[in-house]
Short mmCIF file of C-alpha atoms in Angstrom, two decimals:
data_model
loop_
_atom_site.label_atom_id
_atom_site.label_comp_id
_atom_site.label_asym_id
_atom_site.label_seq_id
_atom_site.Cartn_x
_atom_site.Cartn_y
_atom_site.Cartn_z
CA UNK A 120 -0.18 -0.05 -0.43
CA UNK A 121 3.20 2.52 1.00
CA UNK A 122 5.00 1.93 -2.14
CA UNK A 123 1.64 2.48 -4.24
CA UNK A 124 1.34 5.76 -2.65
CA UNK A 125 5.36 6.89 -3.15
CA UNK A 126 4.67 5.99 -6.87
CA UNK A 127 1.30 7.80 -6.51
CA UNK A 128 3.38 9.94 -5.09
CA UNK A 129 6.17 10.17 -7.41
CA UNK A 130 4.03 10.49 -10.65
CA UNK A 131 2.18 13.51 -9.93
CA UNK A 132 5.56 15.04 -9.13
CA UNK A 133 6.46 14.32 -12.53
CA UNK A 134 2.85 15.10 -14.06
CA UNK A 135 4.10 19.38 -12.92
CA UNK A 136 6.24 21.45 -15.98
CA UNK A 137 9.17 22.33 -14.27
CA UNK A 138 8.20 26.11 -15.09
CA UNK A 139 5.82 24.73 -12.72
CA UNK A 140 7.59 23.64 -9.32
CA UNK A 141 9.44 26.51 -9.31
CA UNK A 142 7.86 29.29 -10.38
CA UNK A 143 7.89 32.94 -8.95
CA UNK A 144 6.68 36.54 -10.73
CA UNK A 145 9.18 35.99 -13.15
CA UNK A 146 8.21 32.83 -14.20
CA UNK A 147 8.88 32.34 -17.97
CA UNK A 148 10.26 36.34 -18.76
CA UNK A 149 13.30 36.45 -20.53
CA UNK A 150 15.87 39.63 -19.35
CA UNK A 151 18.78 41.01 -21.10
CA UNK A 152 20.32 42.82 -18.98
CA UNK A 153 22.95 45.13 -20.65
CA UNK A 154 26.41 47.16 -19.52
CA UNK A 155 27.43 50.54 -20.61
CA UNK A 156 30.74 51.64 -21.46
CA UNK A 157 34.20 50.10 -19.58
CA UNK A 158 31.03 47.01 -19.12
CA UNK A 159 31.60 43.42 -18.79
CA UNK A 160 29.70 39.47 -18.29
CA UNK A 161 28.99 38.99 -15.63
CA UNK A 162 28.95 35.76 -16.21
CA UNK A 163 33.02 36.02 -15.71
CA UNK A 164 32.60 38.91 -13.95
CA UNK A 165 36.00 40.93 -13.94
CA UNK A 166 39.35 40.68 -11.85
CA UNK A 167 38.13 36.92 -11.41
CA UNK A 168 35.06 37.41 -11.15
CA UNK A 169 35.66 40.04 -8.45
CA UNK A 170 33.94 43.04 -9.74
CA UNK A 171 30.59 41.78 -11.31
CA UNK A 172 28.00 44.52 -13.59
CA UNK A 173 25.01 44.59 -12.46
CA UNK A 174 26.35 42.97 -8.20
CA UNK A 175 24.47 39.72 -8.58
CA UNK A 176 21.19 40.92 -9.11
CA UNK A 177 20.51 38.74 -12.23
CA UNK A 178 21.42 35.75 -10.04
CA UNK A 179 18.15 37.42 -8.22
CA UNK A 180 16.51 37.86 -10.96
CA UNK A 181 16.71 33.98 -12.41
CA UNK A 182 16.12 32.68 -8.33
CA UNK A 183 12.22 35.08 -9.45
CA UNK A 184 11.70 32.49 -11.84
CA UNK A 185 13.29 35.08 -14.82
CA UNK A 186 15.78 34.04 -17.75
CA UNK A 187 18.52 35.41 -17.22
CA UNK A 188 21.67 37.24 -19.42
CA UNK A 189 24.24 39.77 -19.23
CA UNK A 190 26.16 39.96 -22.91
CA UNK A 191 29.43 41.06 -23.12
CA UNK A 192 30.30 44.06 -25.89
CA UNK A 193 33.31 46.09 -26.91
CA UNK A 194 34.81 47.32 -23.53
CA UNK A 195 34.69 51.23 -25.54
CA UNK A 196 33.29 51.81 -28.91
CA UNK A 197 30.17 53.08 -30.68
CA UNK A 198 26.85 52.08 -30.44
CA UNK A 199 26.51 50.54 -33.65
CA UNK A 200 29.63 48.10 -33.04
CA UNK A 201 28.54 46.99 -29.31
CA UNK A 202 24.46 46.69 -30.62
CA UNK A 203 25.80 44.82 -33.22
CA UNK A 204 27.64 42.28 -30.32
CA UNK A 205 25.27 42.36 -28.27
CA UNK A 206 22.56 40.67 -30.88
CA UNK A 207 24.21 38.55 -31.83
CA UNK A 208 24.19 37.08 -28.46
CA UNK A 209 21.90 36.97 -27.28
CA UNK A 210 19.91 36.12 -30.62
CA UNK A 211 22.02 32.82 -29.87
CA UNK A 212 21.13 32.65 -26.36
CA UNK A 213 17.68 32.70 -27.12
CA UNK A 214 18.00 30.24 -29.61
CA UNK A 215 19.19 27.69 -26.58
CA UNK A 216 16.60 29.56 -24.11
CA UNK A 217 13.89 27.94 -25.60
CA UNK A 218 12.82 33.25 -25.75
CA UNK A 219 10.76 33.77 -29.33
CA UNK A 220 10.83 37.13 -27.51
CA UNK A 221 13.38 39.57 -24.50
CA UNK A 222 12.46 41.43 -22.50
CA UNK A 223 16.13 44.59 -23.03
CA UNK A 224 17.43 46.40 -20.29
CA UNK A 225 20.37 48.20 -20.77
CA UNK A 226 22.27 50.50 -18.56
CA UNK A 227 24.14 53.93 -19.73
CA UNK A 228 24.81 53.53 -22.76
CA UNK A 229 23.94 49.86 -22.72
CA UNK A 230 20.31 51.95 -22.89
CA UNK A 231 20.94 53.23 -26.96
CA UNK A 232 22.78 50.11 -27.61
CA UNK A 233 19.36 48.10 -27.03
CA UNK A 234 17.38 50.35 -28.66
CA UNK A 235 19.71 50.88 -32.11
CA UNK A 236 19.22 46.93 -32.24
CA UNK A 237 15.46 47.48 -32.07
CA UNK A 238 15.41 50.22 -34.65
CA UNK A 239 18.45 50.08 -37.01
CA UNK A 240 19.62 45.70 -36.95
CA UNK A 241 15.50 44.59 -37.24
CA UNK A 242 15.59 43.02 -34.59
CA UNK A 243 12.73 44.54 -32.78
CA UNK A 244 10.20 41.11 -33.64
CA UNK A 245 12.16 39.52 -30.56
CA UNK A 246 11.60 42.27 -28.62
CA UNK A 247 9.54 42.31 -25.94
CA UNK A 248 9.43 46.00 -24.05
CA UNK A 249 13.03 48.14 -23.51
CA UNK A 250 13.81 49.55 -20.49
CA UNK A 251 16.75 51.79 -20.36
CA UNK A 252 18.59 52.32 -16.45
CA UNK A 253 20.24 55.99 -16.23
CA UNK A 254 21.10 56.47 -19.65
CA UNK A 255 21.46 59.34 -21.49
CA UNK A 256 19.10 59.84 -24.72
CA UNK A 257 19.67 64.02 -24.63
CA UNK A 258 23.80 63.39 -24.11
CA UNK A 259 26.24 63.19 -21.74
CA UNK A 260 27.45 66.93 -21.57
CA UNK A 261 30.49 66.21 -19.33
CA UNK A 262 32.03 63.55 -22.47
CA UNK A 263 31.29 66.68 -25.09
CA UNK A 264 33.40 69.33 -22.05
CA UNK A 265 36.73 66.19 -22.09
CA UNK A 266 36.20 66.12 -25.92
CA UNK A 267 36.63 69.40 -26.12
CA UNK A 268 40.12 69.81 -23.99
CA UNK A 269 41.98 67.14 -26.77
CA UNK A 270 42.57 68.47 -29.81
CA UNK A 271 41.78 67.32 -32.34
CA UNK A 272 44.98 66.71 -33.52
CA UNK A 273 45.54 65.29 -30.86
CA UNK A 274 42.45 62.51 -31.06
CA UNK A 275 44.47 59.78 -32.52
CA UNK A 276 47.40 59.11 -30.47
CA UNK A 277 44.76 59.19 -27.45
CA UNK A 278 42.88 56.90 -29.41
CA UNK A 279 45.85 54.19 -30.24
CA UNK A 280 46.71 54.99 -26.70
CA UNK A 281 43.22 54.59 -24.17
CA UNK A 282 41.88 52.01 -26.52
CA UNK A 283 45.08 49.56 -26.00
CA UNK A 284 45.28 50.46 -22.63
CA UNK A 285 41.31 49.38 -22.83
CA UNK A 286 42.35 45.62 -24.99
CA UNK A 287 45.31 44.58 -21.67
CA UNK A 288 43.46 45.14 -19.01
CA UNK A 289 39.62 43.15 -20.65
CA UNK A 290 42.29 41.06 -22.91
CA UNK A 291 39.18 39.15 -24.37
CA UNK A 292 39.96 39.22 -28.30
CA UNK A 293 37.64 42.56 -28.70
CA UNK A 294 38.10 45.96 -30.84
CA UNK A 295 38.34 48.50 -28.70
CA UNK A 296 37.85 52.67 -30.28
CA UNK A 297 38.16 55.19 -26.80
CA UNK A 298 37.23 58.42 -28.80
CA UNK A 299 34.35 56.30 -30.70
CA UNK A 300 33.12 55.69 -27.75
CA UNK A 301 33.21 59.27 -25.94
CA UNK A 302 30.84 61.25 -29.28
CA UNK A 303 28.64 58.48 -29.22
CA UNK A 304 28.01 60.07 -25.69
CA UNK A 305 27.66 63.95 -26.53
CA UNK A 306 24.97 65.83 -26.96
CA UNK A 307 25.30 67.13 -29.78
CA UNK A 308 25.57 62.28 -30.99
CA UNK A 309 22.39 61.72 -29.24
CA UNK A 310 20.07 64.04 -31.06
CA UNK A 311 21.21 63.39 -34.46
CA UNK A 312 21.24 59.18 -33.01
CA UNK A 313 17.58 59.97 -32.05
CA UNK A 314 16.39 61.35 -35.06
CA UNK A 315 17.00 58.71 -36.34
CA UNK A 316 16.19 55.40 -34.83
CA UNK A 317 12.84 55.99 -33.56
CA UNK A 318 10.94 53.93 -31.00
CA UNK A 319 9.02 50.74 -33.27
CA UNK A 320 5.53 51.60 -33.18
CA UNK A 321 4.57 47.44 -31.78
CA UNK A 322 7.77 47.65 -28.73
CA UNK A 323 6.99 49.95 -25.11
CA UNK A 324 9.76 51.92 -24.01
CA UNK A 325 10.18 52.31 -20.06
CA UNK A 326 12.73 54.43 -18.77
CA UNK A 327 14.47 54.60 -15.39
CA UNK A 328 17.47 56.62 -13.34
CA UNK A 329 18.63 58.03 -9.86
CA UNK A 330 20.60 60.74 -8.95
CA UNK A 331 23.26 61.58 -6.08
CA UNK A 332 21.88 64.96 -3.67
CA UNK A 333 25.40 66.14 -4.09
CA UNK A 334 28.68 65.34 -4.04
CA UNK A 335 29.47 63.40 -1.36
CA UNK A 336 33.08 61.40 -1.18
CA UNK A 337 31.53 59.23 1.19
CA UNK A 338 29.79 57.10 0.20
CA UNK A 339 30.14 58.65 -4.09
CA UNK A 340 33.97 58.43 -4.54
CA UNK A 341 34.01 58.56 -7.75
CA UNK A 342 30.63 59.99 -8.83
CA UNK A 343 31.72 63.10 -6.50
CA UNK A 344 34.32 64.13 -8.96
CA UNK A 345 32.05 64.38 -12.45
CA UNK A 346 29.08 64.97 -10.73
CA UNK A 347 29.85 68.93 -10.32
CA UNK A 348 30.86 68.99 -13.95
CA UNK A 349 27.42 66.66 -15.61
CA UNK A 350 25.98 69.37 -13.11
CA UNK A 351 27.76 72.50 -15.08
CA UNK A 352 27.87 70.83 -17.67
CA UNK A 353 22.97 69.98 -17.30
CA UNK A 354 22.89 73.24 -16.81
CA UNK A 355 25.15 74.19 -19.96
CA UNK A 356 23.54 72.40 -22.29
CA UNK A 357 19.64 72.94 -21.00
CA UNK A 358 19.20 69.85 -19.03
CA UNK A 359 19.07 70.59 -15.38
CA UNK A 360 21.50 70.59 -13.21
CA UNK A 361 20.31 67.26 -11.19
CA UNK A 362 22.38 63.71 -12.40
CA UNK A 363 23.58 60.72 -11.08
CA UNK A 364 27.60 61.60 -11.04
CA UNK A 365 28.31 60.89 -15.23
CA UNK A 366 24.37 60.98 -16.64
CA UNK A 367 21.44 64.00 -16.85
CA UNK A 368 18.66 62.77 -14.56
CA UNK A 369 16.38 64.73 -17.54
CA UNK A 370 18.95 63.04 -19.99
CA UNK A 371 17.21 60.20 -17.87
CA UNK A 372 14.19 60.06 -19.24
CA UNK A 373 12.27 58.44 -22.65
CA UNK A 374 9.11 56.29 -23.96
CA UNK A 375 6.96 56.56 -19.95
CA UNK A 376 9.73 57.09 -17.49
CA UNK A 377 8.89 55.41 -14.04
CA UNK A 378 11.02 57.26 -11.85
CA UNK A 379 14.31 56.93 -9.13
CA UNK A 380 14.80 54.19 -6.63
CA UNK A 381 13.65 55.04 -2.22
CA UNK A 382 17.23 54.73 -1.31
CA UNK A 383 17.53 54.87 2.54
CA UNK A 384 17.12 58.39 5.27
CA UNK A 385 20.65 57.72 5.61
CA UNK A 386 21.51 57.72 1.98
CA UNK A 387 22.55 60.99 -0.84
CA UNK A 388 20.70 59.58 -3.41
CA UNK A 389 21.42 56.79 -5.90
CA UNK A 390 24.68 57.58 -8.60
CA UNK A 391 25.27 55.99 -11.84
CA UNK A 392 26.87 53.44 -10.24
CA UNK A 393 25.06 52.55 -7.70
CA UNK A 394 22.05 51.90 -10.14
CA UNK A 395 23.37 48.66 -10.95
CA UNK A 396 24.78 47.61 -8.08
CA UNK A 397 28.15 48.13 -9.60
CA UNK A 398 30.15 45.02 -7.34
CA UNK A 399 28.03 45.84 -4.92
CA UNK A 400 28.32 49.30 -4.34
CA UNK A 401 24.28 50.39 -4.41
CA UNK A 402 22.77 47.65 -1.70
CA UNK A 403 23.90 49.22 1.23
CA UNK A 404 21.58 52.71 -0.24
CA UNK A 405 18.35 51.43 -1.14
CA UNK A 406 16.90 48.05 -2.50
CA UNK A 407 18.56 47.21 -4.98
CA UNK A 408 17.37 43.64 -5.46
CA UNK A 409 14.05 45.58 -4.85
CA UNK A 410 13.76 47.98 -7.30
CA UNK A 411 15.47 45.37 -9.57
CA UNK A 412 12.02 42.79 -9.03
CA UNK A 413 9.36 45.93 -10.21
CA UNK A 414 11.81 47.01 -13.05
CA UNK A 415 11.24 43.08 -14.11
CA UNK A 416 6.73 42.60 -13.47
CA UNK A 417 6.30 45.94 -15.60
CA UNK A 418 8.11 44.41 -18.34
CA UNK A 419 6.51 41.66 -18.09
CA UNK A 420 3.42 43.64 -17.95
CA UNK A 421 2.71 45.97 -20.62
CA UNK A 422 2.17 48.36 -17.97
#
């Protein structure tokens, strides 16, 4: 009798779909987290896995039932170059994981990369939603300022040296072009980019962002140095002073603006790096996992 009961229980369990056993709020959703400049695939991470661009968020979203990829591409290069690399990687991953469509989520320049894929590389048929996070939809004035300091005659030499450095750091065999990367972030370039990369009417676009309250060297040791430059550049280009250390808040808005995360009471805002929990830098200042779960749930619902 006990044997029959045991066999019946096993048969019942085996008849339940695997997805049902491990169901979560994101069950069955396919998500691609696309990095920005100086980024990398979190499958391996950087520095032997000691640094993760998404700070474990890919694993967390998987624990909520989603299929997640963190495709790598050239750390420093143009939007078209990176978009081609990302598209190839995501397409292969989708085939291997049975995904007919994917939610594209891009941070910083990665937001422009996924928009380019959909608008210019024919990826709209495989895209369910487009979500950008702290992206520069009106440009990043700091790029204009930095490039303006480098004389045109010096740019080729600077590009060779810096691109070689990037190749030595990343060692992934991908082409690097620092100047092309920098130009892709400028206000003038992005204005032309927007005209040539319109939204697809059949796809919903969402945007999220963040800002720093002030240049706090304790919480924002890196972004505190760039915040004043971005503040000045934002005012000069009519984008306002509020920024995350790299991108003006008004430049982060595209499609349906979904706002910024709620930081803990002691935090002085959320900066550009903390927005993805880079090297686990954001989780002490806001509910990173809860924020990204909401981002993914919003994409799933198509609100």
